Short mmCIF file of C-alpha atoms and ligand atoms in Angstrom, two decimals:
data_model
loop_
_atom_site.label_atom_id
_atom_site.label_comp_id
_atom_site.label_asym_id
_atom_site.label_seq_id
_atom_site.Cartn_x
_atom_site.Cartn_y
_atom_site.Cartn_z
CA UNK B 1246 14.99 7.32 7.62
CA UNK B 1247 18.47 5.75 8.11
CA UNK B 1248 21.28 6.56 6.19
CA UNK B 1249 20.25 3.49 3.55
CA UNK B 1250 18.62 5.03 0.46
CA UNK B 1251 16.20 2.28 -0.97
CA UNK B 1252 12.44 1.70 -0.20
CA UNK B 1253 11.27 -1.42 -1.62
CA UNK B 1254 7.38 -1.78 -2.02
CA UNK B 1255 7.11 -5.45 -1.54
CA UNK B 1256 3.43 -6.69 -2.36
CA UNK B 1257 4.56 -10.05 -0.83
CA UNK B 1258 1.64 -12.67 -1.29
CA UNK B 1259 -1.43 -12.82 -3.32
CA UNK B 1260 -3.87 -14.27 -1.28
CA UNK B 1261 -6.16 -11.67 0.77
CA UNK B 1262 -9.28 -12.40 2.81
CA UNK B 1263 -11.17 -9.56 1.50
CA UNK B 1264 -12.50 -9.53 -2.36
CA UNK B 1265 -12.67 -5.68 -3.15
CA UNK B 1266 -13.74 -5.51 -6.54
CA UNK B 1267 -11.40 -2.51 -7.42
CA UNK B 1268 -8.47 -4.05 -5.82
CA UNK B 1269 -5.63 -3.80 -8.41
CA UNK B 1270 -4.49 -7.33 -7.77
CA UNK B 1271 -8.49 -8.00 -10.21
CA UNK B 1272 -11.06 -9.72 -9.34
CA UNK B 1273 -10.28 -13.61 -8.43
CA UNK B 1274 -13.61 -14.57 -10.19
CA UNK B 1275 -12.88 -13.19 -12.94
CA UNK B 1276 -9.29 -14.52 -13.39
CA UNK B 1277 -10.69 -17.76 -13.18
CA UNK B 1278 -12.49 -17.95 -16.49
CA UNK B 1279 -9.68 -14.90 -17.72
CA UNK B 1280 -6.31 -15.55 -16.51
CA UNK B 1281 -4.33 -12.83 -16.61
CA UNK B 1282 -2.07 -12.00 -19.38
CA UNK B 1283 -0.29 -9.04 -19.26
CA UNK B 1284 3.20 -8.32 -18.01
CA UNK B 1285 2.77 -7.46 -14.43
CA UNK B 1286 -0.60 -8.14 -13.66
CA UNK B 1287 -1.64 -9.00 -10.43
CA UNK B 1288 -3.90 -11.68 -9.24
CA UNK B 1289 -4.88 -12.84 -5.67
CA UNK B 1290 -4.51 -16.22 -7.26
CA UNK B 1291 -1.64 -16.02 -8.45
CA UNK B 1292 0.31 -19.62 -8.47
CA UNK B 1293 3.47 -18.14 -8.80
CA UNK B 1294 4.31 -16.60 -5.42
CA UNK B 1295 7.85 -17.67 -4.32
CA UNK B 1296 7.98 -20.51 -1.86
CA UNK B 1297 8.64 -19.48 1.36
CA UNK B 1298 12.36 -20.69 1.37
CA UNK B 1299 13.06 -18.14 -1.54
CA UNK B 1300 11.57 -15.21 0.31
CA UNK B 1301 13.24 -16.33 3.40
CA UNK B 1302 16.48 -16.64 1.28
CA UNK B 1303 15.74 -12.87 -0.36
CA UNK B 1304 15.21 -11.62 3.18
CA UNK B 1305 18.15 -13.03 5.00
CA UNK B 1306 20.32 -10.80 2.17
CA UNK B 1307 18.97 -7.52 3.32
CA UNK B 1308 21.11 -6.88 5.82
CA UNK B 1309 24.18 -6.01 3.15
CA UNK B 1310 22.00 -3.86 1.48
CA UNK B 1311 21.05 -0.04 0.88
CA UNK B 1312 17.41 -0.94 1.77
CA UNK B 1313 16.10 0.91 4.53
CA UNK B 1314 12.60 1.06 4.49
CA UNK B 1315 10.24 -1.74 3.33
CA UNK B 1316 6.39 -1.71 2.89
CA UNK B 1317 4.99 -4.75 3.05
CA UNK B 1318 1.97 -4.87 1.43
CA UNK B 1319 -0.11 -7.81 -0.76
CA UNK B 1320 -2.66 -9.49 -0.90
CA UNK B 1321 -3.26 -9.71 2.95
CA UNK B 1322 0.40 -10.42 4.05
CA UNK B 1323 -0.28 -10.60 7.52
CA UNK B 1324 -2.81 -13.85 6.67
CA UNK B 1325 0.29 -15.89 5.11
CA UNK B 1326 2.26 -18.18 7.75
CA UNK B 1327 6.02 -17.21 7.23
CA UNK B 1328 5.04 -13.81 8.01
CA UNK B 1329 6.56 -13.15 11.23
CA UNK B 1330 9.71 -15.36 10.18
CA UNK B 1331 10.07 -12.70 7.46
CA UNK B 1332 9.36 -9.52 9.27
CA UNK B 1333 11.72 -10.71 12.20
CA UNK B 1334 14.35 -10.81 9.48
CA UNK B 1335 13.85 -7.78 7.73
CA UNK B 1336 13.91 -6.06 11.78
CA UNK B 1337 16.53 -7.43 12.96
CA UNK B 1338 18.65 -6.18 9.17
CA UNK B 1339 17.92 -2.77 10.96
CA UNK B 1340 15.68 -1.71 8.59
CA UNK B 1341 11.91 0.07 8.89
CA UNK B 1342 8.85 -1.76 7.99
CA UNK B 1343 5.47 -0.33 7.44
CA UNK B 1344 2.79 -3.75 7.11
CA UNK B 1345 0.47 -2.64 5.17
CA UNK B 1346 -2.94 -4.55 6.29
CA UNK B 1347 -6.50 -4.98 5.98
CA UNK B 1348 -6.52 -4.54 9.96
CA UNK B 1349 -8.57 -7.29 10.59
CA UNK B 1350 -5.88 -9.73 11.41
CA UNK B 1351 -4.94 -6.87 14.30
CA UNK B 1352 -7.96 -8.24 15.98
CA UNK B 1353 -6.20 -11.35 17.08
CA UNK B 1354 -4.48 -11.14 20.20
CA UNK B 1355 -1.39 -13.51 19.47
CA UNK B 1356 -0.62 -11.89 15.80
CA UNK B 1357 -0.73 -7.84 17.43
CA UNK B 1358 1.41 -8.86 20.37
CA UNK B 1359 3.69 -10.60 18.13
CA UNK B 1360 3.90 -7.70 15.50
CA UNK B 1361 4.21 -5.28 18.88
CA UNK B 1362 7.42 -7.17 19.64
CA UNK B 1363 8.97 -7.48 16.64
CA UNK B 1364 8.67 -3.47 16.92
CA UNK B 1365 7.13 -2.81 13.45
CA UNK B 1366 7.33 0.80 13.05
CA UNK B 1367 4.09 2.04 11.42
CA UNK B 1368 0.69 0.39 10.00
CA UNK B 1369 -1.07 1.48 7.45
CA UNK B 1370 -4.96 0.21 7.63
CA UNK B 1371 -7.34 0.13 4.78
CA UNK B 1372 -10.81 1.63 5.65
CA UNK B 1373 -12.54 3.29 2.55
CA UNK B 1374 -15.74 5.39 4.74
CA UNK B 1375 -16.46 5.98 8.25
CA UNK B 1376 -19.83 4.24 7.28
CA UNK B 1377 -19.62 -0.10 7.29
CA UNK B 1378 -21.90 -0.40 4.59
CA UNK B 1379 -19.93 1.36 2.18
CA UNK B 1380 -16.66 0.44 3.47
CA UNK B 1381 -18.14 -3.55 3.22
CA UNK B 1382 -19.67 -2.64 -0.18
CA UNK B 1383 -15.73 -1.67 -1.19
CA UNK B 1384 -14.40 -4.03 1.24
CA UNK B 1385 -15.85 -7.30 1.37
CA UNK B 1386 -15.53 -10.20 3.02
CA UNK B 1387 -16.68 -13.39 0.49
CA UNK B 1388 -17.61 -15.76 3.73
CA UNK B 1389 -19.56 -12.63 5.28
CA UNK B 1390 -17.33 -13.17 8.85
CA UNK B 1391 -15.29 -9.52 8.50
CA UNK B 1392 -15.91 -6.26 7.87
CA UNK B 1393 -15.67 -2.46 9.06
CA UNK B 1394 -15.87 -3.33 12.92
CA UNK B 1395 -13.18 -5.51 13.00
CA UNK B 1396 -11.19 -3.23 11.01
CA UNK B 1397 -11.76 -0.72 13.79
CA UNK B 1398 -11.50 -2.71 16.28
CA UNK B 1399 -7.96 -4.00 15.03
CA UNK B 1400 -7.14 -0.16 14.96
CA UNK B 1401 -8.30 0.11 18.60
CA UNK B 1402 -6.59 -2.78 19.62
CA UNK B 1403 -3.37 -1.61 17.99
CA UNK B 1404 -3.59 1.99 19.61
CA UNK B 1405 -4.71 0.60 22.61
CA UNK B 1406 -1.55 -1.68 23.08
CA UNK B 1407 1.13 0.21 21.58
CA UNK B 1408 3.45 1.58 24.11
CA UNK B 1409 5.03 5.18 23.85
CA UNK B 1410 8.07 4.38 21.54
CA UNK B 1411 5.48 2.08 19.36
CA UNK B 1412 4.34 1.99 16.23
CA UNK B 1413 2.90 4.66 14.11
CA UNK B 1414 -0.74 3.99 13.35
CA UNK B 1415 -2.37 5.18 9.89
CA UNK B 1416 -5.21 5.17 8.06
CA UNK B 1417 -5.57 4.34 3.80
CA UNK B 1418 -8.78 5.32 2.48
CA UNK B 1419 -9.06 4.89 -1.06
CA UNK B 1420 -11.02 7.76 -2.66
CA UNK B 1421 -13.96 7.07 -5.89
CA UNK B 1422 -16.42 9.29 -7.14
CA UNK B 1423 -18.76 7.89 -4.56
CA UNK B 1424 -16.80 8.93 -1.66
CA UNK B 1425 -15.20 12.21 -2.04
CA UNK B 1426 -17.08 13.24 0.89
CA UNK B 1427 -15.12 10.68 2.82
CA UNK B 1428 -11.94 13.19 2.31
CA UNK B 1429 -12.35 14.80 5.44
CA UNK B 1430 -15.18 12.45 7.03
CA UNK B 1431 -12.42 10.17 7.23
CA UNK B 1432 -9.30 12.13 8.76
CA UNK B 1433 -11.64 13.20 11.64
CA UNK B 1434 -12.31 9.53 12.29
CA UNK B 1435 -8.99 8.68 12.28
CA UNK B 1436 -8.14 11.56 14.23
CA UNK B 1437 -10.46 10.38 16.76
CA UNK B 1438 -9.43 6.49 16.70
CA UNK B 1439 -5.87 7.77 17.47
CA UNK B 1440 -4.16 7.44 14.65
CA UNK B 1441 -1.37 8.98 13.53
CA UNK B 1442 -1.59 9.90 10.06
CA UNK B 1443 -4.14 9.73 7.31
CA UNK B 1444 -3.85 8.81 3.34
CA UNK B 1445 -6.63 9.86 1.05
CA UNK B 1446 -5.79 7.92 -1.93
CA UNK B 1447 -7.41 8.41 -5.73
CA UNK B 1448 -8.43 4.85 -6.94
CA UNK B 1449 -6.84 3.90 -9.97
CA UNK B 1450 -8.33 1.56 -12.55
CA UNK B 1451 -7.70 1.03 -15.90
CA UNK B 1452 -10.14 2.31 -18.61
CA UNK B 1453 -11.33 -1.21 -19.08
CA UNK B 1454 -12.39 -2.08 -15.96
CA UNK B 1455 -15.91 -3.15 -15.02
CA UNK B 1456 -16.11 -0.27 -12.30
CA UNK B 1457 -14.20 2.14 -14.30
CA UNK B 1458 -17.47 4.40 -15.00
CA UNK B 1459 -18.71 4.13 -11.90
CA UNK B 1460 -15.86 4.98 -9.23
CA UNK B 1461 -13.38 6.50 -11.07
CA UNK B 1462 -12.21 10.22 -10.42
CA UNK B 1463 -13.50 12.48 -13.77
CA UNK B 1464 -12.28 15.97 -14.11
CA UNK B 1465 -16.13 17.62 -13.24
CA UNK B 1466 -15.07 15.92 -9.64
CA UNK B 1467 -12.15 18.25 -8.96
CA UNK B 1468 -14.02 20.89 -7.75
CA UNK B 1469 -15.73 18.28 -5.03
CA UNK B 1470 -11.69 17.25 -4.27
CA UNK B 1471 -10.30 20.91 -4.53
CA UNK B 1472 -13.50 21.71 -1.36
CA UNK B 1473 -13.14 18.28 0.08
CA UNK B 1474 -8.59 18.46 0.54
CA UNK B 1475 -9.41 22.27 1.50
CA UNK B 1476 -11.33 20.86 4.70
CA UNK B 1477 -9.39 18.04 5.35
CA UNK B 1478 -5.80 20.39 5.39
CA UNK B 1479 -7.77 23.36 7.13
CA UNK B 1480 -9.09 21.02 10.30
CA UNK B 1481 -6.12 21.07 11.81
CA UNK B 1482 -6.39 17.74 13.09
CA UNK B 1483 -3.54 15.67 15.34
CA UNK B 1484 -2.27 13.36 11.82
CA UNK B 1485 0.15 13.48 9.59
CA UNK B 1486 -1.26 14.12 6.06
CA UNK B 1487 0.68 13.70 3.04
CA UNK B 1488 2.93 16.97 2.44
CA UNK B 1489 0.50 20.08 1.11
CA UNK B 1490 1.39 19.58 -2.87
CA UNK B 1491 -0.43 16.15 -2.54
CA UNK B 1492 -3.97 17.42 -3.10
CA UNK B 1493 -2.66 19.42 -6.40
CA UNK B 1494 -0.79 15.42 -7.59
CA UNK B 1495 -4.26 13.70 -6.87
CA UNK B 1496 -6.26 16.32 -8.80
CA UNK B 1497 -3.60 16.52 -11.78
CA UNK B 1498 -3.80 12.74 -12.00
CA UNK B 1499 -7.52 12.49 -12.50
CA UNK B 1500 -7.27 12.99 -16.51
CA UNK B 1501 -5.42 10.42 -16.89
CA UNK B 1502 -2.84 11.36 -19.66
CA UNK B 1503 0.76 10.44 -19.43
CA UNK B 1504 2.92 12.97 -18.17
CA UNK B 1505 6.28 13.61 -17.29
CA UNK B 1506 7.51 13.47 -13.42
CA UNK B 1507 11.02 15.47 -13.13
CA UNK B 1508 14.17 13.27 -11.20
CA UNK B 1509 11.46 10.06 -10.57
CA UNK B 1510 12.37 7.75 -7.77
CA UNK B 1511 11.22 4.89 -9.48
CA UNK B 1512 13.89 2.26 -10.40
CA UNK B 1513 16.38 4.80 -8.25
CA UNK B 1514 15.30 5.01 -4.59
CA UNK B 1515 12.33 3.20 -4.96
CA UNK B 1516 11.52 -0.95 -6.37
CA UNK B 1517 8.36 -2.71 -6.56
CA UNK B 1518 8.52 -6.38 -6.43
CA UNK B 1519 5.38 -8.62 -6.59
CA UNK B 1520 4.74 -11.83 -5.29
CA UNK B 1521 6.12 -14.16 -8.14
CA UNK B 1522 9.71 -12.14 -7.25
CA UNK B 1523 9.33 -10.07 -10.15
CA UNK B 1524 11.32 -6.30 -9.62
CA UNK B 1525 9.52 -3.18 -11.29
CA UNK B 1526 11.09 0.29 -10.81
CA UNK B 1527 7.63 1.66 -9.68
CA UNK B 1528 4.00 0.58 -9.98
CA UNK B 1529 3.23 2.65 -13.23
CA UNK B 1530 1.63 0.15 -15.71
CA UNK B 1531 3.01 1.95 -18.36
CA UNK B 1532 6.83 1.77 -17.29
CA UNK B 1533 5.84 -2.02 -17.22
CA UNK B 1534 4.41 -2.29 -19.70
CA UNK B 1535 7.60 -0.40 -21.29
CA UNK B 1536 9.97 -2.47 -19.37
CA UNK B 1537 12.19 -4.95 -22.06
CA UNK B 1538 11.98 -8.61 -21.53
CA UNK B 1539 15.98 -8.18 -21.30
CA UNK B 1540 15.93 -5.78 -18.26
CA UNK B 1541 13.57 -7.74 -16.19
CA UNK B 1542 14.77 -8.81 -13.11
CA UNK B 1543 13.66 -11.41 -10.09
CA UNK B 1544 14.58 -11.11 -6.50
CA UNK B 1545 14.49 -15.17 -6.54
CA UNK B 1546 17.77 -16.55 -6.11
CA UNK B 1547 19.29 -12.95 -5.87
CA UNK B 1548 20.75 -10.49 -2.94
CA UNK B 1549 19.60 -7.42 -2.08
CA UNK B 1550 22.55 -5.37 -2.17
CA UNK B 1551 23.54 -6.89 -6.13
CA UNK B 1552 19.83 -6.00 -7.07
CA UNK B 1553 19.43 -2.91 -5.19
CA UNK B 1554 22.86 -0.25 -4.86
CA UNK B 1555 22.74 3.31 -3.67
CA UNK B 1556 21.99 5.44 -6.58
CA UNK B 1557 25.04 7.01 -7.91
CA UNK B 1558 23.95 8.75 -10.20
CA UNK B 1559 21.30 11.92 -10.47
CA UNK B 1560 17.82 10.95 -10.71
CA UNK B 1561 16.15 11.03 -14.25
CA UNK B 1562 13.20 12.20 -15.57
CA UNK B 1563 10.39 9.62 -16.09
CA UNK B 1564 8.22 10.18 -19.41
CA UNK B 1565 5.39 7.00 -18.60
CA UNK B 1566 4.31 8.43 -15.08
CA UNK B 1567 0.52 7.46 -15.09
CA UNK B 1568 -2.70 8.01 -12.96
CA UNK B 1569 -1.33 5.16 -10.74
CA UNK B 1570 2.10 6.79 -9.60
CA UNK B 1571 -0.03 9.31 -7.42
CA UNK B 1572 0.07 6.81 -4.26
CA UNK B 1573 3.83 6.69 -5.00
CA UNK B 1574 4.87 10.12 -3.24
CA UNK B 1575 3.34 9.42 0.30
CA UNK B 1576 4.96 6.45 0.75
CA UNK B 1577 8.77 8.09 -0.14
CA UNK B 1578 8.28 11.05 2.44
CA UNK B 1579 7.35 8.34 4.74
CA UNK B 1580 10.22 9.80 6.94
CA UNK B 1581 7.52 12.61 8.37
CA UNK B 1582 5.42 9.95 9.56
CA UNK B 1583 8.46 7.72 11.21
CA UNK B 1584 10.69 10.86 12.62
CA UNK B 1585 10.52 11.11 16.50
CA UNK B 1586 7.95 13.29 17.46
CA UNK B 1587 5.44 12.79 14.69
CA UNK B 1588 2.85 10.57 16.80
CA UNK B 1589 -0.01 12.34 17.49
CA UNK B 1590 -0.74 13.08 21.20
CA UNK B 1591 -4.17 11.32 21.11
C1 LIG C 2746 -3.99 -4.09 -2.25
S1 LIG C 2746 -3.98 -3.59 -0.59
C2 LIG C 2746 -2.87 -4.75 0.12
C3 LIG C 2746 -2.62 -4.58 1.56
C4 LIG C 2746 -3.75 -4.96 2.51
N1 LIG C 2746 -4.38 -6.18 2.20
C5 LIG C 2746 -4.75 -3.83 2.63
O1 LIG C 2746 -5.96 -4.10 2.51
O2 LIG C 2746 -4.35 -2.71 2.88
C6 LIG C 2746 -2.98 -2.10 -0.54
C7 LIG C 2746 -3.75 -0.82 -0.65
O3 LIG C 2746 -4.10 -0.59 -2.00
C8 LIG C 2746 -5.39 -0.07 -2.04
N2 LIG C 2746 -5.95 -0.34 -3.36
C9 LIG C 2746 -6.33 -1.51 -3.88
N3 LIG C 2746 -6.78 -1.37 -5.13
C10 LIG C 2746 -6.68 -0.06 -5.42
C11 LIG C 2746 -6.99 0.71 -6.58
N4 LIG C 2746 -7.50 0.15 -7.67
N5 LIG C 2746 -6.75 2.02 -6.53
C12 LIG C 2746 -6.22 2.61 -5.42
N6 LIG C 2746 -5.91 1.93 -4.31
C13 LIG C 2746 -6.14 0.61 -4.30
C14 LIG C 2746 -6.09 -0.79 -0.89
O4 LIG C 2746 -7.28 -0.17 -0.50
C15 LIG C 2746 -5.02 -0.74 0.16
O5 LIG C 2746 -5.06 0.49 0.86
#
């Protein structure tokens, strides 16, 4: 990374294409008879994203700041119109961005080419099995136009066009108790698309949730993870995988009691703002949830570099990590994907 400390997560719109019914952002069918309540909660129809002036306005002040890596996630970010505008900004403020995508808007000629020249430096592509009807069962498209072959083709397209100083190209797989075989399954398919690196990442869905029983993680599945990481680390395959105690955090994480993580990033090195502008220190529900109405904070109408300083002081331990705060540590040792040298030879 450069020599500016912050990564923001920036989930920048709401809207997405796709309707995945475990997406954390909830089910938009739902929210229309429920509206969401609680502090923090996502929704891809959410009226309260900022205006494109005020994320224009937030972008234009990160060029003062100690931010130097963004990931800019959603919704489907690459699907909203002042996407480029913003991503040009946040560039040319000399700082790294990884979109975070559903990869099918890679399939269109005009949006990769631009992306390609604005010199984005990794993706990150969402593909949950190397088999379309699952993936489309996770991942589906409401009209019925998209699904797993356009996401691979966007990946092909993207390796395909990339020249040798381009982006790094990666692979999110998000990992139920339906899939586990997909641990490996999936790194050797992303080995073989090209990519770069490869993220298996536990779901995460609160106890409440309609698919709760039937995709989340339970502790009589770590033996299935323990095998399934074992095959995926011992393949020795061209990618990037998240650093070796990763397998050990997803496992630990699938109780689902609180715990304490030791000098936490969150609210230090690493923000979380959502699409209404609202700041987070990380995406734990339960430091949310704990967050006072005092302390909250908005990037609307506010600069970077006020909102965001290098940390001064040591790190400190976090008592409200939860289940969710696994997919947290790949993304802050993003700097072995993004380090010279890293892109597989494929
Ligand atoms: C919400 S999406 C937004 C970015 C983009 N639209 C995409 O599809 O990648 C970001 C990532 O979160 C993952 N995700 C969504 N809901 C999740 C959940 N409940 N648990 C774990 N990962 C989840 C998605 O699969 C995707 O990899």
């Amino acid at each position: 990374m450069n020599d500016r400390p912050i990564t923001l997560l920036w989930s920048l719109r709401s809207l997405c294409d796709l309707a995945c019914p475990s997406c954390y952002f909830g089910d938009p069918l739902i929210h229309q008879i429920e509206p969401p309540s609680k502090v923090g909660q996502l929704s891809h129809i959410s009226p309260n994203d900022l205006k494109r002036r005020e994320v224009l306005a937030f972008a234009r002040t990160l060029k003062d700041s100690a931010v130097g890596r963004i990931f800019v996630a959603g919704g489907e970010p690459l699907n909203w119109p002042g996407i480029l505008e913003t991503l040009k900004i946040i560039k040319d403020a000399g700082i790294e961005v990884v979109v975070c995508t559903n990869g099918i808007p890679l399939t269109r000629p005009v949006m990769l080419q631009s992306l390609l020249d604005l010199g984005i430096d990794a993706f990150s592509v969402s593909l949950d099995s190397t088999e379309a009807t699952f993936n489309d069962w996770m991942r589906p498209d409401p009209k019925g136009e998209h699904g797993w072959q356009d996401v691979v083709d966007g990946i092909r397209a993207l390796v395909a066009a990339r020249k040798d100083d381009g982006p790094r190209i990666g692979i999110y797989t998000v990992i139920t108790r339906l899939n586990i075989d997909q641990i490996p399954a999936m790194g050797r398919f992303a080995a073989d698309l090209g990519a770069d690196y490869y993220v298996p990442q536990p779901i995460a869905l609160e106890d409440d949730h309609l698919h709760h029983e039937q995709l989340s993680l339970r502790p009589e599945d770590t033996s299935a993870l323990n095998a399934a990481f074992a095959e995926l680390y011992g393949a020795g395959l061209p990618l990037t995988l998240p650093a070796g105690s990763y397998p050990g955090q997803v496992t630990a994480s699938v109780p689902r009691s609180a715990s304490t993580v030791k000098g936490c990033f969150g609210g230090r090195t690493l923000h979380f703002i959502q699409p209404d502008g609202a700041i987070w220190d990380c995406v734990s529900s339960l430091r949310i949830g704990a967050t006072p109405a005092a302390a909250r904070r908005t990037i609307r109408g506010n600069s970077a570099a006020e909102l965001f300083p290098a940390p001064t002081a040591c790190a400190s331990d976090c008592p409200l990590a939860s289940y969710e705060c696994v997919n947290m540590w790949p993304l802050m040792e993003f700097s072995r994907i993004l380090t010279p040298g890293s892109r597989s030879a494929a």
